Short mmCIF file of C-alpha atoms in Angstrom, two decimals:
data_model
loop_
_atom_site.label_atom_id
_atom_site.label_comp_id
_atom_site.label_asym_id
_atom_site.label_seq_id
_atom_site.Cartn_x
_atom_site.Cartn_y
_atom_site.Cartn_z
CA MET A 1366 148.85 166.64 151.90
CA ALA A 1367 149.63 165.10 155.31
CA GLU A 1368 150.00 161.34 155.55
CA LEU A 1369 146.86 159.68 156.84
CA GLU A 1370 146.87 157.89 160.18
CA LEU A 1371 146.61 154.09 159.93
CA ILE A 1372 144.28 152.13 162.23
CA THR A 1373 145.97 148.85 163.08
CA GLU A 1374 144.20 147.77 166.27
CA LYS A 1375 140.75 146.21 166.54
CA SER A 1376 140.41 148.01 169.87
CA ASP A 1377 140.27 151.41 168.18
CA PRO A 1378 136.90 153.06 169.07
CA ALA A 1379 136.15 153.51 165.37
CA VAL A 1380 136.10 149.74 164.90
CA GLN A 1381 133.40 149.21 167.51
CA ARG A 1382 131.45 152.15 166.09
CA ILE A 1383 131.39 150.53 162.66
CA LEU A 1384 130.47 147.13 164.09
CA ASP A 1385 127.54 148.73 165.90
CA VAL A 1386 126.36 150.43 162.71
CA THR A 1387 126.43 147.21 160.70
CA LYS A 1388 124.30 145.23 163.16
CA PRO A 1389 121.11 144.20 161.28
CA SER A 1390 118.87 144.35 164.36
CA ARG A 1391 119.41 147.91 165.54
CA SER A 1392 116.24 149.38 167.06
CA SER A 1393 117.34 153.01 166.67
CA ILE A 1394 119.24 154.07 163.56
CA LYS A 1395 121.16 157.27 164.31
CA THR A 1396 124.26 156.57 162.23
CA THR A 1397 124.80 154.71 159.00
CA LEU A 1398 127.55 153.30 156.82
CA ILE A 1399 128.21 154.90 153.42
CA GLU A 1400 130.31 152.77 151.07
CA ASP A 1401 132.49 153.73 148.10
CA ALA A 1402 133.84 157.05 146.84
CA GLU A 1403 130.96 158.16 144.59
CA PRO A 1404 128.22 157.73 147.24
CA LEU A 1405 130.47 159.37 149.84
CA LEU A 1406 130.93 162.42 147.62
CA GLN A 1407 127.21 162.56 146.89
CA CYS A 1408 126.33 162.37 150.58
CA LEU A 1409 128.90 165.01 151.50
CA GLY A 1410 127.46 167.25 148.80
CA ALA A 1411 123.96 166.67 150.16
CA GLY A 1412 125.07 168.00 153.52
CA LEU A 1413 125.13 164.72 155.43
CA GLY A 1414 127.09 165.03 158.66
CA PHE A 1415 130.00 162.59 158.82
CA ILE A 1416 131.79 161.35 161.91
CA GLU A 1417 134.76 159.95 159.99
CA VAL A 1418 135.76 158.52 156.60
CA TYR A 1419 138.06 155.53 156.17
CA GLY A 1420 140.19 154.08 153.41
CA SER A 1421 141.96 150.74 153.31
CA GLU A 1422 145.73 150.82 153.52
CA ASN A 1423 146.24 149.51 149.97
CA THR A 1424 143.69 151.79 148.26
CA PRO A 1425 144.46 155.50 147.87
CA VAL A 1426 141.64 157.81 148.92
CA PRO A 1427 140.70 159.85 145.81
CA ALA A 1428 141.90 163.44 145.87
CA ASP A 1429 138.41 164.86 145.31
CA LEU A 1430 137.08 162.91 148.29
CA LEU A 1431 139.96 164.06 150.47
CA ALA A 1432 139.31 167.64 149.42
CA ALA A 1433 135.57 167.35 150.14
CA CYS A 1434 136.28 165.92 153.59
CA ALA A 1435 138.85 168.64 154.34
CA GLU A 1436 136.39 171.34 153.30
CA ARG A 1437 133.82 169.96 155.75
CA ASN A 1438 136.30 169.13 158.52
CA VAL A 1439 135.60 165.39 158.28
CA PRO A 1440 138.50 163.28 159.63
CA VAL A 1441 139.96 160.67 157.26
CA ARG A 1442 141.99 157.66 158.36
CA LEU A 1443 143.21 154.43 156.80
CA MET A 1444 142.54 150.92 158.07
CA ASP A 1445 144.84 147.94 158.09
CA THR A 1446 143.62 145.06 155.91
CA THR A 1447 143.19 142.76 158.91
CA VAL A 1448 140.92 145.33 160.58
CA VAL A 1449 138.80 145.69 157.42
CA ASN A 1450 138.47 141.90 157.21
CA HIS A 1451 137.39 141.83 160.86
CA LEU A 1452 134.70 144.43 160.20
CA PHE A 1453 133.19 142.90 157.09
CA LYS A 1454 133.30 139.17 157.68
CA GLY A 1455 131.46 137.18 155.03
CA GLU A 1456 130.31 140.21 153.01
CA ARG A 1457 131.55 142.62 150.41
CA LYS A 1458 134.50 144.58 151.79
CA PRO A 1459 134.39 148.25 150.76
CA LYS A 1460 137.75 149.87 150.14
CA ILE A 1461 136.49 153.33 151.15
CA PHE A 1462 133.63 154.00 153.56
CA GLY A 1463 132.40 156.42 156.17
CA ILE A 1464 130.10 156.74 159.18
CA ALA A 1465 127.46 159.45 158.88
CA ARG A 1466 124.71 160.79 161.10
CA VAL A 1467 121.25 159.94 159.81
CA PRO A 1468 119.23 163.11 159.11
CA ARG A 1469 115.66 163.46 160.32
CA PRO A 1470 113.08 161.63 158.19
CA GLY A 1471 111.64 163.45 155.20
CA THR A 1472 108.17 164.97 155.58
CA PHE A 1473 105.37 165.98 153.27
CA GLY A 1474 106.24 169.57 154.16
CA ASP A 1475 109.74 169.06 152.76
CA VAL A 1476 108.26 167.75 149.52
CA GLN A 1477 105.84 170.66 149.27
CA GLN A 1478 108.67 173.19 149.52
CA ARG A 1479 110.09 171.89 146.24
CA THR A 1480 108.69 172.51 142.78
CA GLY A 1481 108.89 169.21 140.91
CA ASP A 1482 106.47 166.32 140.61
CA VAL A 1483 106.06 163.84 143.46
CA VAL A 1484 106.76 160.14 142.87
CA VAL A 1485 104.56 157.80 144.92
CA LEU A 1486 105.51 154.13 145.15
CA ASP A 1487 102.68 151.93 146.38
CA GLY A 1488 103.77 148.47 147.49
CA VAL A 1489 107.13 148.60 145.72
CA LYS A 1490 109.36 146.48 147.94
CA ILE A 1491 112.42 145.52 145.89
CA VAL A 1492 115.13 147.79 147.26
CA GLY A 1493 117.09 147.77 144.01
CA ASN A 1494 114.08 149.21 142.19
CA ILE A 1495 113.51 151.86 144.86
CA GLY A 1496 117.17 152.87 144.73
CA ALA A 1497 117.12 153.21 140.95
CA ILE A 1498 113.97 155.36 141.16
CA VAL A 1499 115.64 157.57 143.78
CA ARG A 1500 118.59 158.25 141.46
CA THR A 1501 116.35 158.93 138.48
CA SER A 1502 113.99 161.13 140.49
CA PHE A 1503 116.85 163.30 141.69
CA ALA A 1504 118.43 163.55 138.24
CA LEU A 1505 115.17 164.47 136.51
CA GLY A 1506 113.91 167.07 138.98
CA ALA A 1507 111.29 165.30 141.10
CA ALA A 1508 110.42 167.05 144.35
CA GLY A 1509 110.55 163.88 146.40
CA ILE A 1510 109.37 160.31 146.81
CA VAL A 1511 106.63 158.87 149.00
CA LEU A 1512 107.11 155.21 149.92
CA VAL A 1513 103.97 153.31 150.90
CA ASP A 1514 104.16 149.71 152.12
CA SER A 1515 107.82 149.40 151.15
CA ASP A 1516 108.86 147.30 154.18
CA LEU A 1517 111.68 149.80 154.83
CA GLY A 1518 112.02 151.04 158.38
CA SER A 1519 114.41 153.87 157.51
CA ILE A 1520 115.84 155.55 154.43
CA ALA A 1521 119.22 154.85 156.04
CA ASP A 1522 118.83 151.16 155.21
CA ARG A 1523 122.26 150.08 153.90
CA ARG A 1524 120.67 148.26 150.95
CA LEU A 1525 118.87 151.42 149.86
CA ILE A 1526 121.98 153.57 150.26
CA ARG A 1527 123.89 151.14 148.06
CA ALA A 1528 121.14 150.85 145.45
CA SER A 1529 120.71 154.62 145.20
CA ARG A 1530 124.49 155.24 145.15
CA GLY A 1531 124.00 157.66 148.03
CA TYR A 1532 121.32 159.80 146.39
CA VAL A 1533 118.80 158.73 149.01
CA PHE A 1534 119.81 161.78 151.07
CA SER A 1535 119.64 164.26 148.18
CA LEU A 1536 115.86 164.67 148.04
CA PRO A 1537 113.01 164.21 150.52
CA ILE A 1538 111.88 160.60 150.89
CA VAL A 1539 108.78 160.09 153.03
CA LEU A 1540 107.86 156.76 154.60
CA ALA A 1541 104.08 156.98 154.86
CA THR A 1542 100.99 154.91 155.40
CA ARG A 1543 98.58 154.63 152.52
CA GLU A 1544 96.10 156.85 154.38
CA GLU A 1545 98.75 159.53 154.96
CA ALA A 1546 99.77 159.51 151.30
CA ILE A 1547 96.16 159.77 150.12
CA GLY A 1548 95.52 162.59 152.58
CA HIS A 1549 98.55 164.51 151.33
CA ILE A 1550 97.50 164.21 147.69
CA ARG A 1551 94.00 165.45 148.56
CA GLU A 1552 95.21 168.38 150.67
CA SER A 1553 98.02 169.48 148.37
CA GLY A 1554 95.85 169.63 145.27
CA LEU A 1555 98.29 167.52 143.27
CA SER A 1556 96.86 165.98 140.10
CA LEU A 1557 97.17 162.23 140.58
CA MET A 1558 98.42 160.15 137.64
CA ILE A 1559 98.09 156.40 138.14
CA PHE A 1560 100.22 154.26 135.84
CA ASP A 1561 98.22 151.40 134.43
CA ALA A 1562 98.40 149.13 131.39
CA ASP A 1563 95.07 150.48 130.08
CA GLY A 1564 95.48 154.16 130.79
CA GLU A 1565 93.32 157.00 129.53
CA LEU A 1566 96.44 158.93 128.55
CA ALA A 1567 99.67 157.82 126.94
CA VAL A 1568 102.80 158.71 128.87
CA ASP A 1569 103.94 161.23 126.26
CA ASP A 1570 100.77 163.26 126.98
CA LEU A 1571 102.29 164.20 130.34
CA GLY A 1572 104.85 166.51 128.76
CA ALA A 1573 102.18 169.03 127.83
CA GLN A 1574 100.83 169.42 131.38
CA ASP A 1575 102.18 172.40 133.28
CA GLU A 1576 100.72 171.64 136.70
CA ARG A 1577 102.51 169.71 139.41
CA LEU A 1578 101.70 166.00 139.39
CA ALA A 1579 101.76 163.03 141.72
CA LEU A 1580 103.03 160.07 139.69
CA LEU A 1581 101.79 156.84 141.25
CA PHE A 1582 103.44 153.49 140.53
CA GLY A 1583 102.30 150.20 142.03
CA SER A 1584 104.12 146.91 142.33
CA GLU A 1585 104.58 144.86 139.17
CA LYS A 1586 102.56 141.98 140.59
CA THR A 1587 99.56 143.71 142.16
CA GLY A 1588 99.54 147.22 140.70
CA THR A 1589 98.22 150.13 142.75
CA SER A 1590 95.89 149.58 145.69
CA ASP A 1591 92.20 150.44 145.57
CA GLY A 1592 92.56 153.22 148.14
CA PHE A 1593 94.29 155.53 145.67
CA ARG A 1594 91.61 154.90 143.07
CA GLY A 1595 89.05 156.41 145.42
CA ILE A 1596 90.35 159.92 144.82
CA PRO A 1597 90.17 161.92 141.56
CA SER A 1598 92.85 160.63 139.23
CA THR A 1599 93.84 159.99 135.62
CA SER A 1600 95.30 156.70 134.45
CA VAL A 1601 98.40 156.70 132.25
CA SER A 1602 99.88 153.92 130.16
CA ILE A 1603 103.25 153.40 128.52
CA PRO A 1604 102.77 152.05 124.97
CA MET A 1605 104.73 148.88 124.22
CA ILE A 1606 104.50 145.81 122.03
CA SER A 1607 101.66 143.43 122.86
CA SER A 1608 103.91 140.46 123.57
CA ALA A 1609 105.57 142.28 126.50
CA GLU A 1610 103.72 141.76 129.76
CA SER A 1611 105.06 144.74 131.70
CA LEU A 1612 107.99 147.03 132.39
CA ASN A 1613 110.14 147.08 135.48
CA VAL A 1614 108.77 149.77 137.80
CA SER A 1615 112.05 151.68 137.85
CA VAL A 1616 112.04 151.78 134.05
CA SER A 1617 108.43 153.01 134.04
CA ALA A 1618 109.27 155.76 136.50
CA GLY A 1619 112.26 156.79 134.40
CA ILE A 1620 110.15 157.02 131.24
CA ALA A 1621 107.50 159.09 133.00
CA LEU A 1622 109.99 161.47 134.60
CA HIS A 1623 111.79 161.91 131.30
CA GLU A 1624 108.52 163.09 129.76
CA ARG A 1625 108.29 165.64 132.58
CA THR A 1626 111.81 167.08 132.31
CA ARG A 1627 110.71 170.19 130.44
CA ARG A 1628 108.56 171.16 133.39
CA ASN A 1629 110.51 169.69 136.33
CA VAL A 1630 114.09 170.47 135.37
CA THR A 1631 113.19 174.02 134.32
CA ALA A 1632 111.18 174.51 137.53
CA ASP A 1633 114.04 173.18 139.63
#
């Protein structure tokens, strides 16, 4: 394989491109930074369009990543250590990273075209939890995720990309208002399951249901909002010992989706 070109000058156009992408106050997010080999491979596999991928001069670019980039005609170059340090002052310095074009936002129509259950997160704001739910939802066959009141302005948020290990682009994720999410559930005919400590059903009852479900999880502090309780729904609880106050929302979502694998993974 040909030797990779080394970027040694801070004046290289790629350097300014990366600096622009990492600005926290961008008003329009058209490109994003993907960090580390595993997320890069996942994003390439999901069809994300890359402008270029970079490695640091002292870290070999994995052969499988080089092959994936070559297959998709994505340029790969190395960066001098001083240039990497210039780019990532005062923060974690990735050894391998790339600049990708942000795809259009997910829509309810995208979610409807898929066969699995829909995960709805109402007021879940901790990005680490959202990212973990994204990974689990993809792995266990969910059709997509609807984020309500998440405080995220884009699914291309670097924190979310990191937390999801790049899976954020592998299934539709819709940023919606509460009214839009409620309207979609009504119009789509999805059976709404609201997770609550005192549910009518236990979570293992979900495995026997063949219809497509909307699985609604609220924040750990406030639960789900009253607006969702105004539409036909069934409450679901996860049995646990009485001395435990609650489960992390990403754990709850994982338990629920695991109960649905017979239906969702087969349907997928």
